[in-house]
């Protein structure tokens, strides 16, 4: 797909400056400065996409009205949908979904109490669509420890928005078997184990909710402090 779209882009060399200007309003504005021709821009766009997320490419094609490339993107989306509907998570373990690694501060990790054989890739995509806007998070890799560990990436400039979205939708994640939620190197939420023999089921659920809420509030304060440090550092680097 990228090869076919790339060939069309190469015929649009006159759009170089327009594409650079459009991308300068995105999180890749610093990287765009190093692009001097269409091939280098294509490389940047491809690196910002993943096997399951081509929204970045789609936004450029739509903004520049490159209609010739639309059919290739739509074909890829159709094939991707069929692929995600049938591919078991067990076949995705330890596979890289993105072409380039991201900094730890640009990642969010979900540890889910799932069995790989009982879920397909679409289940993860649906969950991400529920807790973000569907475009914010990109799957980086899926691993298995005692549970399923899904690592996603997001632009560092959107860290504040990402934290807020995770907090707002923590109940959705909890309902899907969330055991641990980490953003950067900070654990934002973790399910606590309580001795079930010592508590009735209803009391145990109530206590667990209280414990989780206390931990969440504590970690929100830590995340805000860390966010201020990262933002200050980012601003100094761009002065």
Short mmCIF file of C-alpha atoms in Angstrom, two decimals:
data_model
loop_
_atom_site.label_atom_id
_atom_site.label_comp_id
_atom_site.label_asym_id
_atom_site.label_seq_id
_atom_site.Cartn_x
_atom_site.Cartn_y
_atom_site.Cartn_z
CA UNK A 1 0.00 0.00 0.00
CA UNK A 2 2.74 2.47 0.96
CA UNK A 3 4.62 1.68 -2.25
CA UNK A 4 1.59 2.53 -4.42
CA UNK A 5 0.76 5.67 -2.46
CA UNK A 6 4.43 6.64 -2.49
CA UNK A 7 4.55 6.49 -6.28
CA UNK A 8 1.58 8.87 -6.43
CA UNK A 9 3.20 11.23 -3.93
CA UNK A 10 6.38 11.37 -6.02
CA UNK A 11 4.34 12.78 -8.88
CA UNK A 12 3.18 15.58 -6.57
CA UNK A 13 6.54 17.23 -5.91
CA UNK A 14 4.86 20.63 -6.25
CA UNK A 15 3.01 19.88 -3.00
CA UNK A 16 6.21 19.60 -0.96
CA UNK A 17 5.91 22.93 0.85
CA UNK A 18 2.15 22.55 1.38
CA UNK A 19 2.61 19.14 2.98
CA UNK A 20 5.42 20.45 5.18
CA UNK A 21 3.26 23.35 6.29
CA UNK A 22 0.37 21.00 7.09
CA UNK A 23 2.62 18.68 9.11
CA UNK A 24 4.15 21.61 10.97
CA UNK A 25 0.91 21.84 12.94
CA UNK A 26 1.27 18.25 14.14
CA UNK A 27 3.49 16.65 16.75
CA UNK A 28 6.14 15.94 14.07
CA UNK A 29 6.87 19.60 13.35
CA UNK A 30 10.50 19.29 14.48
CA UNK A 31 11.08 16.22 12.30
CA UNK A 32 9.52 17.96 9.29
CA UNK A 33 12.31 20.54 9.33
CA UNK A 34 14.75 17.80 8.28
CA UNK A 35 12.68 16.79 5.24
CA UNK A 36 13.90 18.36 2.02
CA UNK A 37 11.99 16.34 -0.59
CA UNK A 38 8.96 14.09 -1.10
CA UNK A 39 10.82 10.79 -0.37
CA UNK A 40 12.01 12.07 3.02
CA UNK A 41 8.47 13.21 3.83
CA UNK A 42 7.13 9.80 2.84
CA UNK A 43 9.64 8.16 5.15
CA UNK A 44 8.49 10.37 8.01
CA UNK A 45 4.81 9.66 7.33
CA UNK A 46 5.42 5.92 7.15
CA UNK A 47 7.32 5.95 10.45
CA UNK A 48 4.38 7.70 12.10
CA UNK A 49 2.03 4.92 10.98
CA UNK A 50 1.83 1.31 12.11
CA UNK A 51 0.43 -1.92 10.72
CA UNK A 52 -2.93 -1.22 12.32
CA UNK A 53 -3.04 2.59 12.25
CA UNK A 54 -2.60 4.64 9.05
CA UNK A 55 -4.54 7.70 10.21
CA UNK A 56 -1.50 9.95 9.79
CA UNK A 57 -1.15 9.03 6.11
CA UNK A 58 -4.90 9.32 5.60
CA UNK A 59 -4.96 12.85 7.07
CA UNK A 60 -2.24 14.00 4.64
CA UNK A 61 -3.98 12.43 1.63
CA UNK A 62 -7.30 13.99 2.63
CA UNK A 63 -5.87 17.45 3.34
CA UNK A 64 -3.87 17.55 0.09
CA UNK A 65 -6.84 16.07 -1.84
CA UNK A 66 -4.70 13.36 -3.43
CA UNK A 67 -7.72 11.39 -4.63
CA UNK A 68 -5.63 8.87 -6.61
CA UNK A 69 -4.27 7.47 -3.33
CA UNK A 70 -7.68 7.07 -1.69
CA UNK A 71 -8.51 3.73 -3.28
CA UNK A 72 -5.30 2.15 -2.01
CA UNK A 73 -6.03 3.37 1.51
CA UNK A 74 -9.63 2.10 1.40
CA UNK A 75 -8.48 -1.29 0.11
CA UNK A 76 -5.95 -1.51 2.93
CA UNK A 77 -8.62 -0.59 5.50
CA UNK A 78 -10.92 -3.34 4.23
CA UNK A 79 -8.16 -5.93 4.36
CA UNK A 80 -7.07 -4.70 7.79
CA UNK A 81 -10.62 -5.02 9.16
CA UNK A 82 -10.86 -8.62 7.97
CA UNK A 83 -7.39 -9.29 9.36
CA UNK A 84 -8.20 -7.89 12.83
CA UNK A 85 -11.54 -9.72 12.99
CA UNK A 86 -9.90 -13.12 12.63
CA UNK A 87 -6.35 -12.83 13.96
CA UNK A 88 -5.95 -14.35 17.41
CA UNK A 89 -3.93 -12.34 19.92
CA UNK A 90 -1.84 -15.46 20.49
CA UNK A 91 -0.39 -14.98 16.98
CA UNK A 92 0.52 -11.33 17.69
CA UNK A 93 2.65 -11.89 20.77
CA UNK A 94 6.06 -10.16 20.68
CA UNK A 95 5.41 -8.84 17.16
CA UNK A 96 6.29 -5.20 16.48
CA UNK A 97 3.40 -3.17 15.06
CA UNK A 98 5.38 0.04 14.59
CA UNK A 99 8.51 0.55 12.51
CA UNK A 100 10.33 2.72 15.07
CA UNK A 101 10.53 2.47 18.87
CA UNK A 102 9.22 5.35 20.98
CA UNK A 103 10.53 6.91 24.17
CA UNK A 104 9.16 5.48 27.39
CA UNK A 105 7.47 8.79 28.20
CA UNK A 106 5.49 8.40 24.94
CA UNK A 107 4.01 5.02 25.85
CA UNK A 108 1.00 3.72 27.74
CA UNK A 109 0.84 0.08 28.81
CA UNK A 110 -2.31 -1.89 29.62
CA UNK A 111 -2.03 -5.19 31.50
CA UNK A 112 -5.27 -7.08 30.90
CA UNK A 113 -6.56 -10.23 32.58
CA UNK A 114 -7.14 -11.93 29.23
CA UNK A 115 -6.31 -15.30 27.71
CA UNK A 116 -4.67 -14.78 24.27
CA UNK A 117 -6.58 -17.63 22.64
CA UNK A 118 -9.92 -16.15 23.70
CA UNK A 119 -9.46 -12.76 22.03
CA UNK A 120 -8.66 -11.37 18.58
CA UNK A 121 -6.78 -8.24 17.56
CA UNK A 122 -10.07 -6.42 16.97
CA UNK A 123 -10.87 -6.70 20.70
CA UNK A 124 -7.81 -4.59 21.53
CA UNK A 125 -8.58 -2.06 18.80
CA UNK A 126 -12.16 -1.74 20.05
CA UNK A 127 -10.96 -1.15 23.60
CA UNK A 128 -8.49 1.52 22.48
CA UNK A 129 -11.24 3.21 20.46
CA UNK A 130 -13.39 3.36 23.59
CA UNK A 131 -10.78 4.90 25.88
CA UNK A 132 -9.20 7.27 23.35
CA UNK A 133 -10.49 8.99 20.23
CA UNK A 134 -9.51 6.01 18.10
CA UNK A 135 -6.52 7.82 16.59
CA UNK A 136 -4.52 8.88 19.62
CA UNK A 137 -3.02 5.52 20.59
CA UNK A 138 -1.06 3.26 18.25
CA UNK A 139 -0.31 -0.36 19.15
CA UNK A 140 3.43 -0.93 19.53
CA UNK A 141 3.55 -4.53 20.72
CA UNK A 142 1.57 -7.23 22.54
CA UNK A 143 3.28 -9.49 25.06
CA UNK A 144 2.24 -12.19 27.50
CA UNK A 145 3.42 -12.58 31.09
CA UNK A 146 0.77 -13.86 33.48
CA UNK A 147 -1.63 -11.65 31.55
CA UNK A 148 -1.78 -9.77 28.24
CA UNK A 149 0.41 -6.67 28.10
CA UNK A 150 -0.46 -4.15 25.37
CA UNK A 151 1.98 -1.27 24.82
CA UNK A 152 0.81 1.71 22.78
CA UNK A 153 2.47 4.97 21.77
CA UNK A 154 1.25 8.55 21.53
CA UNK A 155 2.86 11.91 20.62
CA UNK A 156 4.62 13.45 23.62
CA UNK A 157 2.83 16.73 22.94
CA UNK A 158 -0.45 14.90 23.73
CA UNK A 159 0.67 13.50 27.09
CA UNK A 160 -1.68 15.72 29.08
CA UNK A 161 -4.67 14.75 26.93
CA UNK A 162 -3.69 11.08 27.12
CA UNK A 163 -3.55 11.12 30.92
CA UNK A 164 -6.95 12.79 31.13
CA UNK A 165 -8.54 10.31 28.72
CA UNK A 166 -7.19 7.35 30.69
CA UNK A 167 -8.49 8.79 33.97
CA UNK A 168 -11.91 9.59 32.49
CA UNK A 169 -12.28 6.07 31.09
CA UNK A 170 -10.65 4.05 33.86
CA UNK A 171 -14.03 2.42 34.62
CA UNK A 172 -14.20 1.06 31.05
CA UNK A 173 -10.74 -0.44 31.39
CA UNK A 174 -11.60 -1.93 34.79
CA UNK A 175 -14.68 -3.52 33.26
CA UNK A 176 -12.46 -5.15 30.62
CA UNK A 177 -10.20 -6.82 33.18
CA UNK A 178 -7.54 -4.15 33.62
CA UNK A 179 -4.88 -5.22 36.12
CA UNK A 180 -2.39 -2.39 35.65
CA UNK A 181 -2.17 0.90 33.74
CA UNK A 182 1.18 2.59 33.20
CA UNK A 183 1.96 5.85 31.42
CA UNK A 184 5.67 6.47 30.93
CA UNK A 185 7.38 5.03 34.00
CA UNK A 186 4.50 5.80 36.37
CA UNK A 187 1.90 3.24 37.35
CA UNK A 188 -1.35 5.19 37.21
CA UNK A 189 -3.61 2.39 38.41
CA UNK A 190 -3.14 -1.16 39.70
CA UNK A 191 -5.68 -3.71 40.82
CA UNK A 192 -5.19 -4.74 44.42
CA UNK A 193 -5.45 -8.32 45.66
CA UNK A 194 -7.65 -8.67 48.75
CA UNK A 195 -8.13 -11.86 50.77
CA UNK A 196 -11.53 -13.02 49.64
CA UNK A 197 -11.89 -15.43 52.56
CA UNK A 198 -11.85 -12.56 55.03
CA UNK A 199 -14.47 -10.45 53.29
CA UNK A 200 -17.88 -11.05 51.80
CA UNK A 201 -18.01 -10.63 48.04
CA UNK A 202 -19.85 -7.28 48.12
CA UNK A 203 -17.62 -5.88 50.84
CA UNK A 204 -14.54 -7.05 48.97
CA UNK A 205 -15.67 -5.28 45.80
CA UNK A 206 -16.38 -2.07 47.71
CA UNK A 207 -13.04 -2.14 49.48
CA UNK A 208 -11.20 -2.83 46.24
CA UNK A 209 -12.89 0.15 44.60
CA UNK A 210 -11.88 2.37 47.52
CA UNK A 211 -8.28 1.15 47.43
CA UNK A 212 -8.11 1.63 43.66
CA UNK A 213 -9.56 5.14 43.94
CA UNK A 214 -7.01 6.15 46.57
CA UNK A 215 -4.15 4.81 44.45
CA UNK A 216 -5.54 6.54 41.36
CA UNK A 217 -5.80 9.91 43.11
CA UNK A 218 -2.28 9.57 44.47
CA UNK A 219 -0.87 8.72 41.05
CA UNK A 220 -2.75 11.57 39.38
CA UNK A 221 -0.84 13.98 41.63
CA UNK A 222 2.45 12.27 40.75
CA UNK A 223 1.62 12.34 37.04
CA UNK A 224 0.79 16.06 37.14
CA UNK A 225 4.13 16.76 38.81
CA UNK A 226 6.01 14.62 36.27
CA UNK A 227 4.06 16.24 33.42
CA UNK A 228 5.15 19.70 34.55
CA UNK A 229 8.79 18.54 34.61
CA UNK A 230 8.54 17.02 31.10
CA UNK A 231 6.79 20.08 29.66
CA UNK A 232 9.39 22.44 31.14
CA UNK A 233 12.17 20.29 29.69
CA UNK A 234 10.44 20.16 26.31
CA UNK A 235 10.01 23.93 26.22
CA UNK A 236 13.67 24.52 27.09
CA UNK A 237 14.76 22.21 24.27
CA UNK A 238 12.68 24.20 21.77
CA UNK A 239 13.71 27.68 22.86
#
